mmCIF file of C-alpha atoms in Angstrom:
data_model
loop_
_atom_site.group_PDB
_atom_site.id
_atom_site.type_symbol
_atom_site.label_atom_id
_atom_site.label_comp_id
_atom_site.label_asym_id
_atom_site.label_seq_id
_atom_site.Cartn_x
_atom_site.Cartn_y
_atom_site.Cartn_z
ATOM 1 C CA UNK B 1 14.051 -19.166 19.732
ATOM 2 C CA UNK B 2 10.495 -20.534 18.805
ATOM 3 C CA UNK B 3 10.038 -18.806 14.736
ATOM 4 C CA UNK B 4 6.952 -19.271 12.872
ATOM 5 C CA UNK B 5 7.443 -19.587 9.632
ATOM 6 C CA UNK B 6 4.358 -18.798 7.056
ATOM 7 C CA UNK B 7 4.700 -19.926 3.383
ATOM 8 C CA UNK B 8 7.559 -22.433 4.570
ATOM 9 C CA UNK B 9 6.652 -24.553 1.512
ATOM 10 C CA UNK B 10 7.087 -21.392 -0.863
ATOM 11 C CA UNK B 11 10.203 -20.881 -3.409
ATOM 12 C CA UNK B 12 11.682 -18.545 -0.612
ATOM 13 C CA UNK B 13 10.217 -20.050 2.220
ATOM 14 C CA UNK B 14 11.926 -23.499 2.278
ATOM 15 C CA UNK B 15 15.246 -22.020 1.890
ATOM 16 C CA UNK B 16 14.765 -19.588 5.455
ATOM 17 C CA UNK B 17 13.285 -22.578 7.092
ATOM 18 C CA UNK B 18 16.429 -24.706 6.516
ATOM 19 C CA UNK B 19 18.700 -21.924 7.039
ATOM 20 C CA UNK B 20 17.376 -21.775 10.855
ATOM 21 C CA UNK B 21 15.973 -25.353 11.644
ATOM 22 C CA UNK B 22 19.442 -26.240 13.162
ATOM 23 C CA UNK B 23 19.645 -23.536 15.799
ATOM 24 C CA UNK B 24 15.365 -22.671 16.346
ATOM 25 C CA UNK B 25 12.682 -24.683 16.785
ATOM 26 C CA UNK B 26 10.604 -23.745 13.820
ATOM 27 C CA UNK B 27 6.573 -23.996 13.587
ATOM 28 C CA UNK B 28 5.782 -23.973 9.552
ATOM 29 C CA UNK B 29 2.296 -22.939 8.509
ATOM 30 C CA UNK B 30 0.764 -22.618 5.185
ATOM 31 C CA UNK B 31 -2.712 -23.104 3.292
ATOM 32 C CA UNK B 32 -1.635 -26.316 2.069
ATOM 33 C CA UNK B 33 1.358 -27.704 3.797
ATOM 34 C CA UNK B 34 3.213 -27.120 6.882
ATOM 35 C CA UNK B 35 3.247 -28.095 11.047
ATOM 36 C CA UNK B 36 -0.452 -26.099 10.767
ATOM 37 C CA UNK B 37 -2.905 -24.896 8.696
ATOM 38 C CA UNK B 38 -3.397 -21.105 7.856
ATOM 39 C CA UNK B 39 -5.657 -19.610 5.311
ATOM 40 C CA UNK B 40 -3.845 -15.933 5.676
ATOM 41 C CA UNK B 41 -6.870 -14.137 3.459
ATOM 42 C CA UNK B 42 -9.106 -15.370 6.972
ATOM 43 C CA UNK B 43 -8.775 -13.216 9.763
ATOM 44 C CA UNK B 44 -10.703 -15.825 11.861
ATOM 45 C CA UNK B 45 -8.157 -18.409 10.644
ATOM 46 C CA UNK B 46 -4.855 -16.746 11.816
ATOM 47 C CA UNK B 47 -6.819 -15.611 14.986
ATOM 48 C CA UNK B 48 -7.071 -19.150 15.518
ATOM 49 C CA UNK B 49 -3.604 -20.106 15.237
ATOM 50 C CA UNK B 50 -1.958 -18.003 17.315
ATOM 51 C CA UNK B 51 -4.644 -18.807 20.059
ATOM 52 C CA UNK B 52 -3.240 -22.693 19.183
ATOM 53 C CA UNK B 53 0.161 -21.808 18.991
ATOM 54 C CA UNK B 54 0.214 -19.797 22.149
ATOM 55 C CA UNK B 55 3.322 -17.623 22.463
ATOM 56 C CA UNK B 56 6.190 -17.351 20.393
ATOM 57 C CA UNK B 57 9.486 -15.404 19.673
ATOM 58 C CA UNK B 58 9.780 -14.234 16.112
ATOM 59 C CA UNK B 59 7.306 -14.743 13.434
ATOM 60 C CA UNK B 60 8.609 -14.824 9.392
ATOM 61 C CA UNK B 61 6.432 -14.643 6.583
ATOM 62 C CA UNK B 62 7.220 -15.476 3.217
ATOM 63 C CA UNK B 63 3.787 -15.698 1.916
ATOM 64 C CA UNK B 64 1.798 -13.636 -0.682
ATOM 65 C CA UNK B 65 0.188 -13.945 -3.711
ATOM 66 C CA UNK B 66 -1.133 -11.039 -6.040
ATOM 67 C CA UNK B 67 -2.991 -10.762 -9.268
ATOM 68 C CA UNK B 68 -0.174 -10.324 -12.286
ATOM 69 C CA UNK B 69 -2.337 -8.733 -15.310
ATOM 70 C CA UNK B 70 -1.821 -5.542 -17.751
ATOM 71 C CA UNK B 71 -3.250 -1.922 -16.266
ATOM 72 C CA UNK B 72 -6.132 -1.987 -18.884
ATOM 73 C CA UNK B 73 -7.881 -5.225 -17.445
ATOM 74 C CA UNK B 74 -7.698 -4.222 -13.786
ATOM 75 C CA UNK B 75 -10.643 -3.602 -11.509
ATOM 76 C CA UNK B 76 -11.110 -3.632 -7.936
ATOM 77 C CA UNK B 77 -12.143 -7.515 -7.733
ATOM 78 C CA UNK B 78 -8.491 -8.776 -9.481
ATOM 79 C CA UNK B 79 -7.132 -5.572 -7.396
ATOM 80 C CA UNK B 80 -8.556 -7.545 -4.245
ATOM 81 C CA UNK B 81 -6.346 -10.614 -5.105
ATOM 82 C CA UNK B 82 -3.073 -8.697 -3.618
ATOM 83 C CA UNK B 83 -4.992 -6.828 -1.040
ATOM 84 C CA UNK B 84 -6.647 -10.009 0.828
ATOM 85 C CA UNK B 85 -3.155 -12.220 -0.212
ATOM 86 C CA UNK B 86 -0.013 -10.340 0.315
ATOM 87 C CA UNK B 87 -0.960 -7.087 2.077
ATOM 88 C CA UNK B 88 -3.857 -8.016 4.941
ATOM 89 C CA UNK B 89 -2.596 -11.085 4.791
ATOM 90 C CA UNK B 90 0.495 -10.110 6.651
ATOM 91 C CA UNK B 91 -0.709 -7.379 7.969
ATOM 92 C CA UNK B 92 -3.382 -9.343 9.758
ATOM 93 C CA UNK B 93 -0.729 -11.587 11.044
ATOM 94 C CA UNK B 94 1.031 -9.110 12.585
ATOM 95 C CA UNK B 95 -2.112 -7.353 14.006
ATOM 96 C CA UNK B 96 -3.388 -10.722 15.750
ATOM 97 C CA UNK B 97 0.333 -11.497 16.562
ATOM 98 C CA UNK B 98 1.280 -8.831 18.554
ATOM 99 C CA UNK B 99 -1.305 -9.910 21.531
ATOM 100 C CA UNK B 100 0.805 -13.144 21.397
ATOM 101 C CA UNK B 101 4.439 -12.703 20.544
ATOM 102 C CA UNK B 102 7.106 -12.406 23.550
ATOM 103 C CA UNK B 103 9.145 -8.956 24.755
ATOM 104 C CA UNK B 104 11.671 -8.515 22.261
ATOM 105 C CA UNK B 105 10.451 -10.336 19.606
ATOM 106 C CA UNK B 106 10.304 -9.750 15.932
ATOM 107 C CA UNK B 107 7.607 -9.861 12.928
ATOM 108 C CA UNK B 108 9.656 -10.090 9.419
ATOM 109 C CA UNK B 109 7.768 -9.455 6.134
ATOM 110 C CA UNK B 110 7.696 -9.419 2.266
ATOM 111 C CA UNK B 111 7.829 -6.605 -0.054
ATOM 112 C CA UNK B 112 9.273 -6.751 -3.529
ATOM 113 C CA UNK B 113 11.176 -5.091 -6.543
ATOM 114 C CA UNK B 114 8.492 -4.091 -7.971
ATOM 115 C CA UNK B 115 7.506 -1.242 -5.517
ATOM 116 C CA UNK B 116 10.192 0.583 -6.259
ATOM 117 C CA UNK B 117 11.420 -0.663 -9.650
ATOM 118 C CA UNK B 118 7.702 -1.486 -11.453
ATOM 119 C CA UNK B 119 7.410 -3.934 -14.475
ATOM 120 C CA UNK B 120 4.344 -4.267 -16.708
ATOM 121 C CA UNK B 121 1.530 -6.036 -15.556
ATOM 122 C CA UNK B 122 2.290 -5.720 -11.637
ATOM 123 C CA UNK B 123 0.624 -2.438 -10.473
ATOM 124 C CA UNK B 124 -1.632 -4.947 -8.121
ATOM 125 C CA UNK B 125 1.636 -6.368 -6.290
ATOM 126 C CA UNK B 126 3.410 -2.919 -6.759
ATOM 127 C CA UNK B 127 0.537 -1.078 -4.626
ATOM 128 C CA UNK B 128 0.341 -4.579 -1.919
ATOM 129 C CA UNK B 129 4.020 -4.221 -1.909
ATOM 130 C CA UNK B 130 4.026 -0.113 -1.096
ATOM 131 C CA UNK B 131 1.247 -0.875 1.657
ATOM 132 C CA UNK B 132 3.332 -3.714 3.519
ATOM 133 C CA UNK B 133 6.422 -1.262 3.751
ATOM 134 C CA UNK B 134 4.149 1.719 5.121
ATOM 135 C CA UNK B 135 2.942 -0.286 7.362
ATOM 136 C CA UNK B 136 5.938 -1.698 8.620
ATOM 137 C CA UNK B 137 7.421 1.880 9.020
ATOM 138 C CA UNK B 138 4.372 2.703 10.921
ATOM 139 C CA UNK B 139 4.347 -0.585 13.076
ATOM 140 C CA UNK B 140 7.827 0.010 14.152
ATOM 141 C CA UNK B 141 7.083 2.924 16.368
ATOM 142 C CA UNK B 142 4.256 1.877 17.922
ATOM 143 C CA UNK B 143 4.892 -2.151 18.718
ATOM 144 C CA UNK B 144 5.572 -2.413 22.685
ATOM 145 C CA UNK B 145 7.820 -4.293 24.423
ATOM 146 C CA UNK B 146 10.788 -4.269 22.715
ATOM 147 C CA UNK B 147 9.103 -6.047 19.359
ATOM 148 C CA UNK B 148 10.481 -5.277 15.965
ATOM 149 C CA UNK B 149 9.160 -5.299 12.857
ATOM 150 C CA UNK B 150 11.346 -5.344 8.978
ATOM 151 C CA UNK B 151 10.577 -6.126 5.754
ATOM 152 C CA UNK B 152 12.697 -8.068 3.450
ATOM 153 C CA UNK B 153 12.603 -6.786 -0.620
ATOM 154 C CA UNK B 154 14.119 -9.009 -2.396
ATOM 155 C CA UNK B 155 14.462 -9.046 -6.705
ATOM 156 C CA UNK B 156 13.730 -11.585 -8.943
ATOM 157 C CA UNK B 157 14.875 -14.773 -7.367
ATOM 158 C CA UNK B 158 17.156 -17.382 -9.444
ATOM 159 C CA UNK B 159 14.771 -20.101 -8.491
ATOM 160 C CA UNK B 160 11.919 -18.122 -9.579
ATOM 161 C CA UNK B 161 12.802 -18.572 -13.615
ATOM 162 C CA UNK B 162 9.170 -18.439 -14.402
ATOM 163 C CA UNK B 163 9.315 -15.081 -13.454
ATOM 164 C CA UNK B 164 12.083 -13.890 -15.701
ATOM 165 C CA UNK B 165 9.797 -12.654 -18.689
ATOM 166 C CA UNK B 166 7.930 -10.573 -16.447
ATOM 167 C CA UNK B 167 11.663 -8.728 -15.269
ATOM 168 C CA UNK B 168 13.832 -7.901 -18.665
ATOM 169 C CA UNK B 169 17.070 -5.974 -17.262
ATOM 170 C CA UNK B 170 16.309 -7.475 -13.905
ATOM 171 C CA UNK B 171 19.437 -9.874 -12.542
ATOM 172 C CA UNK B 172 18.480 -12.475 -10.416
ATOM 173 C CA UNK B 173 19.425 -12.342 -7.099
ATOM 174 C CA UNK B 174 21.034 -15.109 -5.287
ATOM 175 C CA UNK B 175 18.749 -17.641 -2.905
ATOM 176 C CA UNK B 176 21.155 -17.377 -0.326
ATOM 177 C CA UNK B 177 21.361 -13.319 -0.283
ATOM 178 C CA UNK B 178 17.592 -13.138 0.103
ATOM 179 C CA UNK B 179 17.810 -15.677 2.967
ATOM 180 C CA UNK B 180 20.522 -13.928 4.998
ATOM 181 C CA UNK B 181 18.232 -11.090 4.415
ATOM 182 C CA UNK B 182 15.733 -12.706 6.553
ATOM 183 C CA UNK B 183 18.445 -13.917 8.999
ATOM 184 C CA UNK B 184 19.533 -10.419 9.612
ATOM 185 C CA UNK B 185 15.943 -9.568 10.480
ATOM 186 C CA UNK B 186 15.315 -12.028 12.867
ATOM 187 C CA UNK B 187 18.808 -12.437 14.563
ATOM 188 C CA UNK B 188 19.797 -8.499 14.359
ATOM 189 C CA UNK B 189 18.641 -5.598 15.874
ATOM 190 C CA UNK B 190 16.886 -3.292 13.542
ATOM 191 C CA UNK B 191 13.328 -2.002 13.439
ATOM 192 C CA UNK B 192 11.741 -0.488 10.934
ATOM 193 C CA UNK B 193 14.198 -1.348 8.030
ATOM 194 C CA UNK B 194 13.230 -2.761 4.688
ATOM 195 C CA UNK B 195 16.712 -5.070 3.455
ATOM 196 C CA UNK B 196 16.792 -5.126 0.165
ATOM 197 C CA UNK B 197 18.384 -7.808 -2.173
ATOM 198 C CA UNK B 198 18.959 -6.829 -5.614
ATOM 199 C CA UNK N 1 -8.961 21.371 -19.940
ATOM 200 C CA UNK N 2 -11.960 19.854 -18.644
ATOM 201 C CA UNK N 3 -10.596 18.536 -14.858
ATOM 202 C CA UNK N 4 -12.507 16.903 -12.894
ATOM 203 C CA UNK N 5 -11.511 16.684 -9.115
ATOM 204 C CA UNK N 6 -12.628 14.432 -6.764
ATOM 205 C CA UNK N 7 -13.070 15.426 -2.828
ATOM 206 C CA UNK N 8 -13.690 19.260 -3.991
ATOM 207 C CA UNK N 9 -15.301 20.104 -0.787
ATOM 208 C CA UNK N 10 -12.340 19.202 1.650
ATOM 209 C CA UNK N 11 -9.775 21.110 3.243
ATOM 210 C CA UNK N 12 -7.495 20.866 0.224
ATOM 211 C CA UNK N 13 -9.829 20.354 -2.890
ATOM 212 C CA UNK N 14 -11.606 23.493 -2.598
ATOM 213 C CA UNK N 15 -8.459 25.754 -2.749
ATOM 214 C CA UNK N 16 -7.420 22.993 -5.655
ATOM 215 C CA UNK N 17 -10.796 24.085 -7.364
ATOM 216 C CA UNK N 18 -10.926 27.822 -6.546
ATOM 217 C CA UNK N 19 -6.864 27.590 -8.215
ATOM 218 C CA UNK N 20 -7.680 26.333 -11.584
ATOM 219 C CA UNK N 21 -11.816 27.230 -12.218
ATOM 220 C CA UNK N 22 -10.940 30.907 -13.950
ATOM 221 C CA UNK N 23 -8.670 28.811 -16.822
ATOM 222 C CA UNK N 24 -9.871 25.358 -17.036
ATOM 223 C CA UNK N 25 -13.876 23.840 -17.043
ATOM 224 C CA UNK N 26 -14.252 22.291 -13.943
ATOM 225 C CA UNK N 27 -16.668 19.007 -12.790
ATOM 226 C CA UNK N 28 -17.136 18.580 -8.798
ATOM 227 C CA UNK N 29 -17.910 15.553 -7.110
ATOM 228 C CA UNK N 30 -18.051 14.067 -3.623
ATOM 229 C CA UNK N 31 -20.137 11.847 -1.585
ATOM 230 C CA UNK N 32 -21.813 15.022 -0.213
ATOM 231 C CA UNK N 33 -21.323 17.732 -2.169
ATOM 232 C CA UNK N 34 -20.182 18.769 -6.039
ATOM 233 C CA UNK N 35 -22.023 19.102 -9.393
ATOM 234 C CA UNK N 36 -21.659 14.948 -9.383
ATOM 235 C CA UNK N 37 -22.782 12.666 -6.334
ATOM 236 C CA UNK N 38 -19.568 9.890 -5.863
ATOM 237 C CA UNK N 39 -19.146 7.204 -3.911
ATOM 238 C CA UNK N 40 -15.928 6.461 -4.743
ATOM 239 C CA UNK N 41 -16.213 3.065 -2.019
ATOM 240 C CA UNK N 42 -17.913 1.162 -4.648
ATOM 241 C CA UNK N 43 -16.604 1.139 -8.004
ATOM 242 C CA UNK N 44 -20.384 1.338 -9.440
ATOM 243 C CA UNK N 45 -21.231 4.481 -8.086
ATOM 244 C CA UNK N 46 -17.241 5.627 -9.980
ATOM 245 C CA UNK N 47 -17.795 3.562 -13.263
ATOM 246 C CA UNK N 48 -21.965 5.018 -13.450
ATOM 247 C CA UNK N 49 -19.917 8.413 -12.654
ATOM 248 C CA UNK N 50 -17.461 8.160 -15.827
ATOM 249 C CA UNK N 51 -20.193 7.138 -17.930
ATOM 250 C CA UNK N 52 -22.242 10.121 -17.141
ATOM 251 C CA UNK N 53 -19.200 12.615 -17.546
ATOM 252 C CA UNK N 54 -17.788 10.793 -20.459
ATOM 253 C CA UNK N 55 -14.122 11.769 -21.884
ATOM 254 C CA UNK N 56 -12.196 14.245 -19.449
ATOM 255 C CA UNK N 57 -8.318 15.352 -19.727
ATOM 256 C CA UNK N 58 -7.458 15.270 -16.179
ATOM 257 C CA UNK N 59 -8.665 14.031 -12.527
ATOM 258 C CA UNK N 60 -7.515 15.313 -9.260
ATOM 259 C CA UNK N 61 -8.213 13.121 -6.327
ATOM 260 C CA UNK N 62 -7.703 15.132 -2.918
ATOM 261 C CA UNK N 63 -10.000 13.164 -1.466
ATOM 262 C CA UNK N 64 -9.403 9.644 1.013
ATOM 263 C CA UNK N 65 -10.050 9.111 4.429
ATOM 264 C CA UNK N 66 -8.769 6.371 7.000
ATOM 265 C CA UNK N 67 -8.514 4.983 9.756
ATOM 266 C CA UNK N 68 -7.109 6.591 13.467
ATOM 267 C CA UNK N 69 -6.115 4.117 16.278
ATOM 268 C CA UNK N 70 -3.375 2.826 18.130
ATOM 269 C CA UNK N 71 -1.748 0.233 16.345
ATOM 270 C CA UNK N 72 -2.957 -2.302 19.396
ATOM 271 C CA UNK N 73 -6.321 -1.817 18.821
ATOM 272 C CA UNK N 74 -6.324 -2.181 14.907
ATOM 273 C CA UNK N 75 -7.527 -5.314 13.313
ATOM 274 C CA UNK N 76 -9.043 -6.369 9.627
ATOM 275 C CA UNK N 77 -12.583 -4.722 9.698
ATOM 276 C CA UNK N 78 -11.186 -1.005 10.947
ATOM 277 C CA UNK N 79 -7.986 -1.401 8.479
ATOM 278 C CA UNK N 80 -10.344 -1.918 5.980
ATOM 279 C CA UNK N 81 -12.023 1.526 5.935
ATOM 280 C CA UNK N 82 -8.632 3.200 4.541
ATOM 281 C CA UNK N 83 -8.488 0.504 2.001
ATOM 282 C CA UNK N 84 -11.610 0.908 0.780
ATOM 283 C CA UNK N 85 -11.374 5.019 1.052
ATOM 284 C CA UNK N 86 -8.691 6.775 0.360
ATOM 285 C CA UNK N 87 -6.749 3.054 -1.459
ATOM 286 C CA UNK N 88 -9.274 1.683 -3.466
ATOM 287 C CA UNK N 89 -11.374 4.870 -3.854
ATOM 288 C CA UNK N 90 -8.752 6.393 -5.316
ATOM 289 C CA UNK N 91 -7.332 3.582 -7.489
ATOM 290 C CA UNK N 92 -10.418 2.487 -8.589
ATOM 291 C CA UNK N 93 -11.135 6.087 -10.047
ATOM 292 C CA UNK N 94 -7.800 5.129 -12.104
ATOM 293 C CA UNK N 95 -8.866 1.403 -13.377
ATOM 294 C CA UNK N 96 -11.977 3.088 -14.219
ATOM 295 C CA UNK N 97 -11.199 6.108 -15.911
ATOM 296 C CA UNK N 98 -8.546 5.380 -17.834
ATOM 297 C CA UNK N 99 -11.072 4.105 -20.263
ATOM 298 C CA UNK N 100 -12.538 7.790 -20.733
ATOM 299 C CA UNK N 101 -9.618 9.683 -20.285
ATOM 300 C CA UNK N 102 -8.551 11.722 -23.663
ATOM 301 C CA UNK N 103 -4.844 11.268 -25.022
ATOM 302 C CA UNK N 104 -1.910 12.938 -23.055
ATOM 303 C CA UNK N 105 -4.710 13.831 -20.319
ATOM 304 C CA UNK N 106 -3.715 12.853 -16.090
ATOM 305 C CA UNK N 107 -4.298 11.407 -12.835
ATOM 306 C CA UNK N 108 -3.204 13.410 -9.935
ATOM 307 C CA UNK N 109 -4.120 10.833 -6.712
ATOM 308 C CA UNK N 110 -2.639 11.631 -3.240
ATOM 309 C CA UNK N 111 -0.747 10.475 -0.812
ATOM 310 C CA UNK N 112 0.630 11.921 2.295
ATOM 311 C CA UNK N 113 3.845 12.413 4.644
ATOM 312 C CA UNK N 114 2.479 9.315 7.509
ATOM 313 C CA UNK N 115 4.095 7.064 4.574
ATOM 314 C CA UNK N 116 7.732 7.897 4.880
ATOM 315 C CA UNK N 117 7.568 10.021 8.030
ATOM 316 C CA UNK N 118 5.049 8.038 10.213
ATOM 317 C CA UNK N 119 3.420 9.075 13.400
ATOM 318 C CA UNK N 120 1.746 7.114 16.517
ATOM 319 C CA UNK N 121 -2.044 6.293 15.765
ATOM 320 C CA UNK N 122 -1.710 6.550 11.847
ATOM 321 C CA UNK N 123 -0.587 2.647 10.546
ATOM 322 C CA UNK N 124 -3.663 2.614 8.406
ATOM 323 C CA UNK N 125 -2.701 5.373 6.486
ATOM 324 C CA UNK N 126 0.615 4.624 6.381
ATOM 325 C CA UNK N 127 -0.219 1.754 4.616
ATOM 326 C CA UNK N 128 -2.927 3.066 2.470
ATOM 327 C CA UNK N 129 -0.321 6.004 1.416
ATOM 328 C CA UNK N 130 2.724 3.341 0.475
ATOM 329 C CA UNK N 131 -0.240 1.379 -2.039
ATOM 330 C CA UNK N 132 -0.666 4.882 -3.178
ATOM 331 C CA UNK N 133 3.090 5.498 -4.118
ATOM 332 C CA UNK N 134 3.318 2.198 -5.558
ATOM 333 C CA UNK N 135 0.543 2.196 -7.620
ATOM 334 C CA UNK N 136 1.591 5.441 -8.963
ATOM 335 C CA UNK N 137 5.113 4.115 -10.145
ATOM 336 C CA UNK N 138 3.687 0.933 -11.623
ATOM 337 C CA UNK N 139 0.703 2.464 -13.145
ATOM 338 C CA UNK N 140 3.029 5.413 -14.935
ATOM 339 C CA UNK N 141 4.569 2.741 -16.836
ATOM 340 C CA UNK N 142 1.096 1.360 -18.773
ATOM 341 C CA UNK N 143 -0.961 3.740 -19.160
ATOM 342 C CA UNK N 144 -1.185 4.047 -22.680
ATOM 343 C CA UNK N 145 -1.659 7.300 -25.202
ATOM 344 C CA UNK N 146 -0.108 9.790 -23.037
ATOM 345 C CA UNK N 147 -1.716 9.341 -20.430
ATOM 346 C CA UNK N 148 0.525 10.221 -16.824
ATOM 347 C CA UNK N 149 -0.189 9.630 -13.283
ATOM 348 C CA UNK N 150 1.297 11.413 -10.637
ATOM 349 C CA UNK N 151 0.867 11.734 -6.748
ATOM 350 C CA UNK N 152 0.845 14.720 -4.064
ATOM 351 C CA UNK N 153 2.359 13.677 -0.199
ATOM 352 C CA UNK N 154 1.884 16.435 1.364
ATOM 353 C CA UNK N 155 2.363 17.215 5.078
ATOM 354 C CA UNK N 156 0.506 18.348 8.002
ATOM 355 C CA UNK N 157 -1.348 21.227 6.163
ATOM 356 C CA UNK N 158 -1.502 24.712 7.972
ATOM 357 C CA UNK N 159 -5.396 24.379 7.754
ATOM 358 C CA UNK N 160 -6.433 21.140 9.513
ATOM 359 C CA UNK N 161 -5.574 22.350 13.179
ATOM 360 C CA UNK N 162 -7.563 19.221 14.543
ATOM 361 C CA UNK N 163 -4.176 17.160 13.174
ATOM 362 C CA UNK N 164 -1.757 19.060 14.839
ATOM 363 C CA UNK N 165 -1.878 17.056 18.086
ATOM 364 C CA UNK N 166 -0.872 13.741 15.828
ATOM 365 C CA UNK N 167 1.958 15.786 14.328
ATOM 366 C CA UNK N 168 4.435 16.610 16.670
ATOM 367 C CA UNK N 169 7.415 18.311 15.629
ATOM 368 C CA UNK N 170 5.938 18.560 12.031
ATOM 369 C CA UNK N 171 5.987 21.956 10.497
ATOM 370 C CA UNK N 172 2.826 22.670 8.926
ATOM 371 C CA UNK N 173 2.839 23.309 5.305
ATOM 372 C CA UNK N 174 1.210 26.072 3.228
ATOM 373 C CA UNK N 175 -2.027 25.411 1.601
ATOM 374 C CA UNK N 176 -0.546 27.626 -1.405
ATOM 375 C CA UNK N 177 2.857 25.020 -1.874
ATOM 376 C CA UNK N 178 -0.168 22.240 -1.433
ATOM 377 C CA UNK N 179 -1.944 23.752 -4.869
ATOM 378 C CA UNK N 180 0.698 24.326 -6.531
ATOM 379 C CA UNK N 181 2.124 20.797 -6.260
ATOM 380 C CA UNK N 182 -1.138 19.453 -7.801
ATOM 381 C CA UNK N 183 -1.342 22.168 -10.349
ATOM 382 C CA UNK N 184 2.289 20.962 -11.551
ATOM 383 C CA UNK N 185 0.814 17.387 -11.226
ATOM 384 C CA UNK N 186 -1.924 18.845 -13.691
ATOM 385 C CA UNK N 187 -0.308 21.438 -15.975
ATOM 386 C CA UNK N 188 3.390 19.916 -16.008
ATOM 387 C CA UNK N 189 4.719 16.945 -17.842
ATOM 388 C CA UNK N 190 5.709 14.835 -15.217
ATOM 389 C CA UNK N 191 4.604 11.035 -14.941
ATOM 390 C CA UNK N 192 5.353 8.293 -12.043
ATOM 391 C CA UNK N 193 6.397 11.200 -9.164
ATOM 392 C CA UNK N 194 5.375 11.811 -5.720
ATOM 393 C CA UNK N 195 5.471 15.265 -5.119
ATOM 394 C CA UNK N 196 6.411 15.756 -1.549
ATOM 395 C CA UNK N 197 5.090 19.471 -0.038
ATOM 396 C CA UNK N 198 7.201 19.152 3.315
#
């Protein structure tokens, strides 16, 4: 199976690329590392890729930054971060991917924890993450051909530790659950589904 | 209560207004029509808004449009107009006006069923409705002095005929359940839920 992988350099990223190298051949893509370069916040720029990439069999994407930052000092240019980042980002990816990706293919996404378990000073990634799982839900019933799309939600990671302070009560989840997650979204069947890790 | 609600001249704000104007002071406003003139795409036209009104104890949004369109035929620029509508509009009238609202006042935003229920033609929204939901659960948690935030989903309602053809098999809902779930937004204690009118 060809699988893109985007944010293959990322905490979560490297781990899914590994996972599948073996058995796949794997295309990585990232803004600042990986078989090609992708600035994700570009339309233009994934447009491009695909056109260079050609066709392909699943696509993964681990990227997705947001802007972290208490309720009182948001506004709608920090709010932006997330929304260009994480949520058109991906979104975008899908929308230019589905004129390129093969019959029965698959498009596998991030969410997060903190859509549906919020901690201070995430509403930006909290509202990105609610979008990319409407979407997906959406998506699902109108892809043709056979394509799927899923979303993977995974907690706090235990390689993330730099994240802790922002999740008290929050326990870590392991690496390798949040990459079978992914796994199970490629190599299964389902459409539609948001797999959770917590 | 002063309450000012937002979208006043749709479908659902005006039974909203005509619902609470005999026991609480009401302020209007809308792009088109209202005691206030709101463009609530550009966070200008809602801070220069907030500033005029000055403190308030509650806000209903009903208003928020997006965009319709096979998912095939979506792409960055016509996703955009339900971010910048009914996402940003409305969460922008948040970032902004939680620095007039008085103590223990509230944000009623809405979302609708297309998030966990979707139909063909409606991804935008879908997606626009989930950054709804999770802004609502994040936002719940900061806002400070009393202030809550809650969200209406309702469905198809029994008074926009021009949606039925989108809605198959959906059972329109009554414009009267529709008020009353943002009057218990409003006049209840809730903070952080979605009230689904289904």
């Amino acid at each position: 199976m060809k699988i893109i992988i985007i944010g293959a350099s990322g905490t979560i990223g490297k781990h899914v690329a590994l996972a599948l190298k073996h058995s796949h051949e794997i295309l990585t893509a990232g803004s600042k590392s990986g078989d090609y370069r992708l600035d994700v916040r570009k339309p233009g720029s994934i447009k491009s890729f695909f056109e260079n990439i050609g066709s392909f069999d699943a696509l993964i994407s681990t990227t997705g930054s947001g802007h972290f930052g208490p309720l009182s000092t948001l506004n709608d240019a920090n709010f932006r971060i997330g929304i260009d980042n994480k949520m058109m980002g991906q979104i975008n990816l899908v929308l230019e991917g589905q004129h390129f990706i093969n019959p029965n293919g698959s498009f596998t996404l991030s969410s997060g924890v903190v859509f549906d378990d919020p901690v201070l000073q995430a509403a930006n990634l909290s509202a990105v993450n609610g979008a990319i799982e409407g979407f997906i839900a959406a998506a699902a019933i109108e892809l043709a051909n056979g394509v799927r799309i899923n979303g993977v939600s995974p907690g706090v990671v235990e390689d993330a530790g730099h994240f802790f302070p922002f999740f008290p009560g929050h326990i870590p989840v392991k690496m390798e659950s949040v990459v079978q997650a992914y796994i199970k979204c490629v190599l299964g069947a389902a459409t539609g589904k948001i797999v959770k890790v917590r």
